[in-house]
XYZ file of N, CA and C in Angstrom:
615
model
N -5.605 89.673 4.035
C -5.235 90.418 5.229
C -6.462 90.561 6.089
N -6.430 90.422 7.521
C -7.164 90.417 8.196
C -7.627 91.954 8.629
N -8.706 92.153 9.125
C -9.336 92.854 9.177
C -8.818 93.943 10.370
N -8.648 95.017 10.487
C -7.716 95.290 11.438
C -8.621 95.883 12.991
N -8.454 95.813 13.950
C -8.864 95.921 14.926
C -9.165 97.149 15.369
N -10.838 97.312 15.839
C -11.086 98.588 16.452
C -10.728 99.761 17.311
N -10.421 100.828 16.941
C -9.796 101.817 17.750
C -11.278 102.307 18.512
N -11.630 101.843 19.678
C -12.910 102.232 20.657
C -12.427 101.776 21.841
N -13.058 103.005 22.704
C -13.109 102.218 24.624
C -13.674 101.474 24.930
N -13.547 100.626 25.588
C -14.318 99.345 26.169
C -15.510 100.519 26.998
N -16.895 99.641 27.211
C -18.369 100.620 27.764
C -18.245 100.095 29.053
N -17.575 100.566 30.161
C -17.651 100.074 31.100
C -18.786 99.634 32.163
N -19.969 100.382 31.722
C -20.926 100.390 32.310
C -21.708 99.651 31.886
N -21.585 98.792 30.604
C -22.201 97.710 30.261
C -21.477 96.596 29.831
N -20.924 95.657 30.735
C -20.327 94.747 30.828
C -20.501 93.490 30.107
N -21.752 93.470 29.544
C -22.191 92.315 27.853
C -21.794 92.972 27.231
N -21.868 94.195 26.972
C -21.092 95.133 25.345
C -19.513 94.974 25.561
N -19.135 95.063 26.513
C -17.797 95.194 26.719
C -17.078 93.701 26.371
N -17.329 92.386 27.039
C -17.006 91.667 26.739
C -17.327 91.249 25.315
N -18.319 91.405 24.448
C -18.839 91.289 23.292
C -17.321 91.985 22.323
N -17.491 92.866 22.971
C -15.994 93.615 22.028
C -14.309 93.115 22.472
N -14.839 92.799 23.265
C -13.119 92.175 23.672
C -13.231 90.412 23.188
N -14.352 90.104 23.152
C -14.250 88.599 21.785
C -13.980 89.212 20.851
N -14.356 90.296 20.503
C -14.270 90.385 18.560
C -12.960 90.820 18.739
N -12.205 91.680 19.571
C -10.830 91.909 19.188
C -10.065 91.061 19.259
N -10.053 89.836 20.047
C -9.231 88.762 20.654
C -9.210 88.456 19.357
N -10.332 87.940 18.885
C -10.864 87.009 17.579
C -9.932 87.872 16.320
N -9.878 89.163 16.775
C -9.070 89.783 15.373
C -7.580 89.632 15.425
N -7.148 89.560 17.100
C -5.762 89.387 17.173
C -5.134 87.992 17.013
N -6.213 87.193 16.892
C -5.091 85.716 16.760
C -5.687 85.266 15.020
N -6.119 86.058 14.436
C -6.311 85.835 12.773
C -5.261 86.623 12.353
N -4.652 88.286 12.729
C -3.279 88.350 12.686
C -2.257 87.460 13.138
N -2.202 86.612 13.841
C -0.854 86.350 14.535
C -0.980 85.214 13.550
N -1.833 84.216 12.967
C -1.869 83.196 12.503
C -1.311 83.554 11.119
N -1.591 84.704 10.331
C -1.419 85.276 9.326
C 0.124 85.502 9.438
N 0.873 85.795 10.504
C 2.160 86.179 10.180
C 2.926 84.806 11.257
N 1.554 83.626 11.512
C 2.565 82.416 11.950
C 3.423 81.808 11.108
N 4.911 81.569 10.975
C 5.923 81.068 10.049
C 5.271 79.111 9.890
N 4.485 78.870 11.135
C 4.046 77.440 10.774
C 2.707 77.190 9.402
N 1.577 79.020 9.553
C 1.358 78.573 8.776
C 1.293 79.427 7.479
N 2.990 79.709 6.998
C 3.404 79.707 5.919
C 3.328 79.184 4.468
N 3.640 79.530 3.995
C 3.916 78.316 2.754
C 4.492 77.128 3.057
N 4.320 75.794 2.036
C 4.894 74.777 2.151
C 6.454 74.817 1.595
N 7.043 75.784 1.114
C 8.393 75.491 0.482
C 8.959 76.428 1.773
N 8.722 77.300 2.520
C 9.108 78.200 3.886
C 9.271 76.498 4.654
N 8.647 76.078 5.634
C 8.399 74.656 5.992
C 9.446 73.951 5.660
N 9.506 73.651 4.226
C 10.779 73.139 3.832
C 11.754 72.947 4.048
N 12.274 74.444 3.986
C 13.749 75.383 3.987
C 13.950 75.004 5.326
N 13.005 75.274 6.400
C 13.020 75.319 7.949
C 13.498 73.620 8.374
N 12.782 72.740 7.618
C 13.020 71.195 7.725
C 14.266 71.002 7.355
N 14.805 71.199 6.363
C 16.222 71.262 5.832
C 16.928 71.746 6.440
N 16.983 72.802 7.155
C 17.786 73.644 8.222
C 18.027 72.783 9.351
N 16.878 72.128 10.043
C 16.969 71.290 11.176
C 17.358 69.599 10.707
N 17.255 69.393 9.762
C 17.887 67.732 9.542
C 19.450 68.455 9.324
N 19.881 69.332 8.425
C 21.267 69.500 8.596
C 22.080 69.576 9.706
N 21.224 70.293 10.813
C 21.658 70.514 11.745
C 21.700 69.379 12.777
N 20.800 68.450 12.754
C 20.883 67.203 13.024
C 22.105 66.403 13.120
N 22.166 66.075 11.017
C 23.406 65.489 11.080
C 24.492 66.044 11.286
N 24.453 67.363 11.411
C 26.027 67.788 11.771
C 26.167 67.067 13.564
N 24.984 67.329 13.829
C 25.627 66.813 15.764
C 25.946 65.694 15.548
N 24.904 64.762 15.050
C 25.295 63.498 15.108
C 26.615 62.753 14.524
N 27.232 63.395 13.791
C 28.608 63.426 12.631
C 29.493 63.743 14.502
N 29.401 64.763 14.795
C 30.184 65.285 15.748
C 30.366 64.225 17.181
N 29.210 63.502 17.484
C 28.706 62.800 18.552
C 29.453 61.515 17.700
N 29.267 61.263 16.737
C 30.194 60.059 16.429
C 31.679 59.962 16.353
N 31.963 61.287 15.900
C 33.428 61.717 15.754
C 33.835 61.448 17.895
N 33.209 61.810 18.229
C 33.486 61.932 19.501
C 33.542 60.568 20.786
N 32.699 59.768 20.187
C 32.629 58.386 20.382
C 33.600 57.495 19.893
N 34.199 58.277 18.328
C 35.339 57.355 18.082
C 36.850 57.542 18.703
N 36.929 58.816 19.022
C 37.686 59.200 19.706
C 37.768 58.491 21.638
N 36.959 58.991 21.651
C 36.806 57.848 22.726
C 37.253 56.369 23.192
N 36.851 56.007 22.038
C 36.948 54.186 21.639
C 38.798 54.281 21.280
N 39.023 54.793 21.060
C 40.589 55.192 20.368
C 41.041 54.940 21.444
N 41.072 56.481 22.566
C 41.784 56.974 23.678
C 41.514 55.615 24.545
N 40.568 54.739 25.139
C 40.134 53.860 25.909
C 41.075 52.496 25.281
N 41.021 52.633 24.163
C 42.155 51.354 23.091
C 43.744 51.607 23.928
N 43.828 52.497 23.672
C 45.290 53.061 24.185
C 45.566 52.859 25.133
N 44.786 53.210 26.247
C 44.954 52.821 27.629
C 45.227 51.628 28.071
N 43.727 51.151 27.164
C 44.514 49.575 27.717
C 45.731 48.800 27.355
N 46.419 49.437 25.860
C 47.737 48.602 25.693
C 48.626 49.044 26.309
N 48.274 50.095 26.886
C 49.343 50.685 27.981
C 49.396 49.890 29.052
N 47.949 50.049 29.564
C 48.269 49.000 31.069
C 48.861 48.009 30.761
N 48.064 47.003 29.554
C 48.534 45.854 28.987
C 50.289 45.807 29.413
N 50.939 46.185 28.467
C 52.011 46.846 28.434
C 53.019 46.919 29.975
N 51.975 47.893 30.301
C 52.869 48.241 32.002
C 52.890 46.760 32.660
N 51.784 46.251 33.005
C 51.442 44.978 33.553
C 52.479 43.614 32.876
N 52.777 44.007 31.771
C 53.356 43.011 31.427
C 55.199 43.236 31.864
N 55.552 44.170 31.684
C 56.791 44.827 31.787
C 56.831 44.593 33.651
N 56.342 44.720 34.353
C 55.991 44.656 35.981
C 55.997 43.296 36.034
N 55.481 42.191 35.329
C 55.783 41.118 35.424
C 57.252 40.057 34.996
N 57.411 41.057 34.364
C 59.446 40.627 33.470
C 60.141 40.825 34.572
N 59.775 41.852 34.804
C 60.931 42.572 35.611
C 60.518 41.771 37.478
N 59.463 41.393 37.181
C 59.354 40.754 38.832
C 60.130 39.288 38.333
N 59.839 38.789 37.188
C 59.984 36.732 37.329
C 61.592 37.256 37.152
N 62.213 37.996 36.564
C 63.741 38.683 36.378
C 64.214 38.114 37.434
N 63.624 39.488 38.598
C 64.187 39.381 39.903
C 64.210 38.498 40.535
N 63.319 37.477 40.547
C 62.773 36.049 41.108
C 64.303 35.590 40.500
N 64.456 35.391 39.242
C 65.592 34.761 38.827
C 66.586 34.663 39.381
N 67.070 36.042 39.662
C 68.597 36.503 39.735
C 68.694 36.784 41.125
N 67.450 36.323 42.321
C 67.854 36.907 43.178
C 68.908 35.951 44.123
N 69.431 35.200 43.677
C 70.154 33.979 44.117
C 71.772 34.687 43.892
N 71.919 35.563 43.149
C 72.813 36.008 41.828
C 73.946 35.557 43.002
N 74.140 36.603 44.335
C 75.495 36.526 44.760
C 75.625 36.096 45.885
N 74.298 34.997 46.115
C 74.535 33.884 47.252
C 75.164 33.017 46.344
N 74.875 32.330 44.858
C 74.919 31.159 44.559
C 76.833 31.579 44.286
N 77.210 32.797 43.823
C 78.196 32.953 43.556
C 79.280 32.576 44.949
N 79.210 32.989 46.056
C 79.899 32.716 46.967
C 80.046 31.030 47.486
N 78.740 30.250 47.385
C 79.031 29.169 47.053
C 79.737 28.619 45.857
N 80.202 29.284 45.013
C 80.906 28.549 44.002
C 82.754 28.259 44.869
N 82.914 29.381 45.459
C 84.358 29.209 46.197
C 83.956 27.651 47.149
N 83.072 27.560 47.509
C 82.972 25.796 48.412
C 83.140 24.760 47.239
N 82.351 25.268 46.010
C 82.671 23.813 45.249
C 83.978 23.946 44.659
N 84.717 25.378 44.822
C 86.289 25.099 44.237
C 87.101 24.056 45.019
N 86.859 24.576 46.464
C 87.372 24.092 47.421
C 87.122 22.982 47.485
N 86.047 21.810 47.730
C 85.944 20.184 47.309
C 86.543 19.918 46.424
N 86.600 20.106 45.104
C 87.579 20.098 43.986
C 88.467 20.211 44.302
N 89.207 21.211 44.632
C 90.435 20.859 44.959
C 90.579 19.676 45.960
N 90.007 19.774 47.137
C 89.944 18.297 48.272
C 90.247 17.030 47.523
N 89.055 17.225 46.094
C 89.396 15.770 45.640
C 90.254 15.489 45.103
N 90.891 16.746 44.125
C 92.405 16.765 43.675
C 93.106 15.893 44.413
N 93.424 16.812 45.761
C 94.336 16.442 46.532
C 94.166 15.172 47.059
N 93.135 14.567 47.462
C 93.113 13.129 47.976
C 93.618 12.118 46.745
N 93.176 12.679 45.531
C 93.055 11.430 44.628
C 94.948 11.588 44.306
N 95.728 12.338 44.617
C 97.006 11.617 44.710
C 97.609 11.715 45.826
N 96.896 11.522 46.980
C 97.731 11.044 48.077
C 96.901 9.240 48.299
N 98.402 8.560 48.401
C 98.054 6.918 48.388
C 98.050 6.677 49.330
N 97.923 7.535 50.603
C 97.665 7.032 51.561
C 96.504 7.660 52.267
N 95.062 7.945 51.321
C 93.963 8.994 51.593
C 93.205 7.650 51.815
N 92.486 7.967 52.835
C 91.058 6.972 52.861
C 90.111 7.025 52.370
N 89.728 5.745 51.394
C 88.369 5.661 50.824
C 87.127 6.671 50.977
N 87.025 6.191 52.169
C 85.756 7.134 52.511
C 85.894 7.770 52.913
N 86.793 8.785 53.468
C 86.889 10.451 53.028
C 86.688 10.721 51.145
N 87.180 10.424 50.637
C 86.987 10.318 49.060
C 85.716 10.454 48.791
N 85.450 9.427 48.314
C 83.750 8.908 48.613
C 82.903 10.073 49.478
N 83.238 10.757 50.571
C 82.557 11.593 51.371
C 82.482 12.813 50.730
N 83.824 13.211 50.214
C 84.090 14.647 49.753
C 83.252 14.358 48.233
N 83.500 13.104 47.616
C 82.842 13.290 46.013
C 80.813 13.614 46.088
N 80.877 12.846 46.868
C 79.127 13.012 47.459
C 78.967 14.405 47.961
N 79.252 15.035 48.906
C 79.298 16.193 49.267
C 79.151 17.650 47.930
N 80.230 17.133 47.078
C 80.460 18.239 45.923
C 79.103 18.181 45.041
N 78.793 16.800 44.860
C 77.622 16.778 43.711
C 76.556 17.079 43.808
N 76.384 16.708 45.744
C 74.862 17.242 46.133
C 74.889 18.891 45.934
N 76.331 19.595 46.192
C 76.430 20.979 46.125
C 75.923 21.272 44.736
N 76.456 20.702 43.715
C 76.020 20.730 42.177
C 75.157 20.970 42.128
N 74.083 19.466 42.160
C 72.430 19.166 42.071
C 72.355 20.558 42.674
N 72.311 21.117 44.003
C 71.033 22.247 44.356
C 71.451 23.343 43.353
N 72.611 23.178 43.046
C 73.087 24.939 42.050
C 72.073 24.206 41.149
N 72.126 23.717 39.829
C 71.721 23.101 39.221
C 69.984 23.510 38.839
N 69.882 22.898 40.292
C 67.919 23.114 40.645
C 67.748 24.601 40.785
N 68.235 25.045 41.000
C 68.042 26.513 40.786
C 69.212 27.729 39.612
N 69.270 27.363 38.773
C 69.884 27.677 36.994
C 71.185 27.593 37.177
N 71.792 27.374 38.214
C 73.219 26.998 37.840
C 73.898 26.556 36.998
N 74.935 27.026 35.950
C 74.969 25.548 34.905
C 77.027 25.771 34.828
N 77.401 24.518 34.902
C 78.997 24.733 34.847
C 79.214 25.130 33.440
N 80.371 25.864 33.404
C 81.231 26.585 31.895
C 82.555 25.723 32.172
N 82.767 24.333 31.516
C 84.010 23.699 31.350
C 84.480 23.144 29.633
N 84.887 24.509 28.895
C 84.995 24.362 27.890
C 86.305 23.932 27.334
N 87.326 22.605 28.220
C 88.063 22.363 26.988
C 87.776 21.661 25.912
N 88.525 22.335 25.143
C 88.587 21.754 24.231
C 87.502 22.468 22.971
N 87.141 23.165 23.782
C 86.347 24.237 22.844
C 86.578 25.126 22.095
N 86.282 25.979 21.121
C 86.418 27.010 20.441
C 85.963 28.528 21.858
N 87.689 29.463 22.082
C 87.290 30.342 22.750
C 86.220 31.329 22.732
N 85.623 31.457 23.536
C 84.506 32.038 23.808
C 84.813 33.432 25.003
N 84.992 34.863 24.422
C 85.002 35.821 24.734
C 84.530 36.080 26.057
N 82.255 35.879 25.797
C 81.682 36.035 26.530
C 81.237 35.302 28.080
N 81.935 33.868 27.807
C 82.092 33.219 28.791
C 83.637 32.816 29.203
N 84.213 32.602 28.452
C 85.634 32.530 28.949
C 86.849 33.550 29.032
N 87.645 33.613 29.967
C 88.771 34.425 30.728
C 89.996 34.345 30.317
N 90.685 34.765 29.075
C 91.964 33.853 28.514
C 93.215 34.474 29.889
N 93.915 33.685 30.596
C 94.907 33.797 31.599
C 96.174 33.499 31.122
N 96.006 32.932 29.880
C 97.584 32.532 29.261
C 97.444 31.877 28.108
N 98.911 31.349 27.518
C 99.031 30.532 26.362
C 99.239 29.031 26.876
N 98.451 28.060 25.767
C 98.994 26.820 26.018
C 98.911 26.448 24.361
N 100.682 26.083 24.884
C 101.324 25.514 23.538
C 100.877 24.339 23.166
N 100.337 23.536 23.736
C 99.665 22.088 23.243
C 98.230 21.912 22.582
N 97.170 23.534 22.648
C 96.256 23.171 22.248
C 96.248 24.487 20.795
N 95.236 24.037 20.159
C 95.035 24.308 18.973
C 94.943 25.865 18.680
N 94.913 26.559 17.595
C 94.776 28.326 17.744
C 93.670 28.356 18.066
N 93.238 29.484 18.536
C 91.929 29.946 19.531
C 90.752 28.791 20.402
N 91.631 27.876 20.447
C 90.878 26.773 21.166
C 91.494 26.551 22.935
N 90.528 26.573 23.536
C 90.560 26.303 24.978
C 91.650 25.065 25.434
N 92.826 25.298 25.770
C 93.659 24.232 26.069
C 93.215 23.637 27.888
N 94.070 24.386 28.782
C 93.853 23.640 30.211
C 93.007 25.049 30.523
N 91.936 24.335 31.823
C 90.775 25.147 32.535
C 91.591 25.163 33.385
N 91.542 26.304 34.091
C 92.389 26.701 35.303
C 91.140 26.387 36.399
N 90.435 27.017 36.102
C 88.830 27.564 37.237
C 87.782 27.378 36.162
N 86.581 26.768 36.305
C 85.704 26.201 35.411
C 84.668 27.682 36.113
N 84.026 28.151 35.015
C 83.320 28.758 35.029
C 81.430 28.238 35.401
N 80.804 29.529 36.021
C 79.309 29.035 35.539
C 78.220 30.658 35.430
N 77.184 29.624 34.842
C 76.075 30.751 34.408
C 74.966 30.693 35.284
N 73.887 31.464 35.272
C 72.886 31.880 36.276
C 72.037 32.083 35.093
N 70.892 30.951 34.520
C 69.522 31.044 34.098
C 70.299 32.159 32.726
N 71.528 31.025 32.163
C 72.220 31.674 30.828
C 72.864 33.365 31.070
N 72.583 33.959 32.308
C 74.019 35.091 32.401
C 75.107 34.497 33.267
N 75.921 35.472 32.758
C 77.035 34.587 33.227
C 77.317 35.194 34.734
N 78.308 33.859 35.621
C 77.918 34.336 36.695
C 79.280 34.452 37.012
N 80.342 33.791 36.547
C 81.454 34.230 36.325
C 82.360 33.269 35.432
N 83.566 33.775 34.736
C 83.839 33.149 33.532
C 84.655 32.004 34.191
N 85.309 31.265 33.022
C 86.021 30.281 33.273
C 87.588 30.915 33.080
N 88.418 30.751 33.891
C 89.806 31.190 33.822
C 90.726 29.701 32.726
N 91.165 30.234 31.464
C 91.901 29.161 30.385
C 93.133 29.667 30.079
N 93.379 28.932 29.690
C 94.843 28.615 28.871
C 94.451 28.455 27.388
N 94.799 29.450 26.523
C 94.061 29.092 24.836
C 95.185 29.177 24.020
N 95.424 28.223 22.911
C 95.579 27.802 22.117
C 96.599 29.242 21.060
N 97.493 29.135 20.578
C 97.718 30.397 19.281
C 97.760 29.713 17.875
């Protein structure tokens, strides 16, 4: 234990004595303070104090990682979301691209009934001219080809096994087989495989 510090007045009137005594007290007050400094303690005090601060360490750093992974998580997510959205925004646009023909191409289907029938009708009148024939058959196919080029596809199933989802049963025909497509009344078609309207039949019992 250090020596404890003088209870005296500073000599004001002699200013070497005075400072002389205010070194020796200074000098006594920092041999106390050093004496009750926790740095210079014991080495197992030190210790305890080191141990205190690496624990405390890794707890942030545990926490700072926990928090980074979380991060990395939430940022994962997002993007399969956008992923996700972006992709769904793109279905639904090439969709629309698809179908946006849906009920122009349909109203052209009444023109290619109508040639069809034309050719019906010419091909038993014997007194129809060639090339009206010939005009109307060219006419219908080029109508085809463009449906065609853009997903058109004909539904002319005789002779087929009835089909619910594409075909229209309108009646019985006694000549064709049970649940099989006898005479096509109106040939059906599809739009890029939906249907765009059925085929009107005659099926089979």
């Amino acid at each position: 234990m250090s020596e404890q510090a003088p209870n005296h007045q500073y000599d004001t009137k002699d200013p070497k004595a005075a400072q002389s005594n205010i070194e020796h007290d200074e000098s006594i007050l920092e041999s106390t303070i050093e004496e009750f400094d926790p740095a210079s303690n014991s080495g197992d005090e030190a210790t305890i104090k080191n141990d205190i601060n690496l624990d405390a360490f890794q707890a942030r750093i545990a926490e700072l990682e926990d928090e980074v992974k979380s991060a990395k998580e939430g940022q994962a997510r997002a993007n399969a979301e956008a992923y996700n959205a972006q992709r769904r925004m793109e279905q639904e646009t090439e969709k629309s691209k698809k179908f946006a023909l849906q009920k122009f191409a349909k109203e052209l289907l009444e023109v290619v009934d109508n040639l069809e029938r034309a050719i019906v009708s010419v091909q038993q009148d014997d007194d129809a001219d060639d090339a009206i024939m010939e005009g109307v058959k060219l006419t219908h196919k080029s109508l085809l080809n463009v449906l065609n080029k853009h997903g058109v596809q004909v539904v002319d199933p005789q002779g087929e096994k009835f089909n619910a989802d594409l075909h229209e049963a309108v009646g019985i025909d006694p000549n064709a087989e049970a649940d099989t497509v006898g005479e096509v009344l109106q040939k059906g078609y599809t739009l890029h495989d939906r249907l765009l309207r059925p085929a009107m039949v005659r099926v089979g019992q």
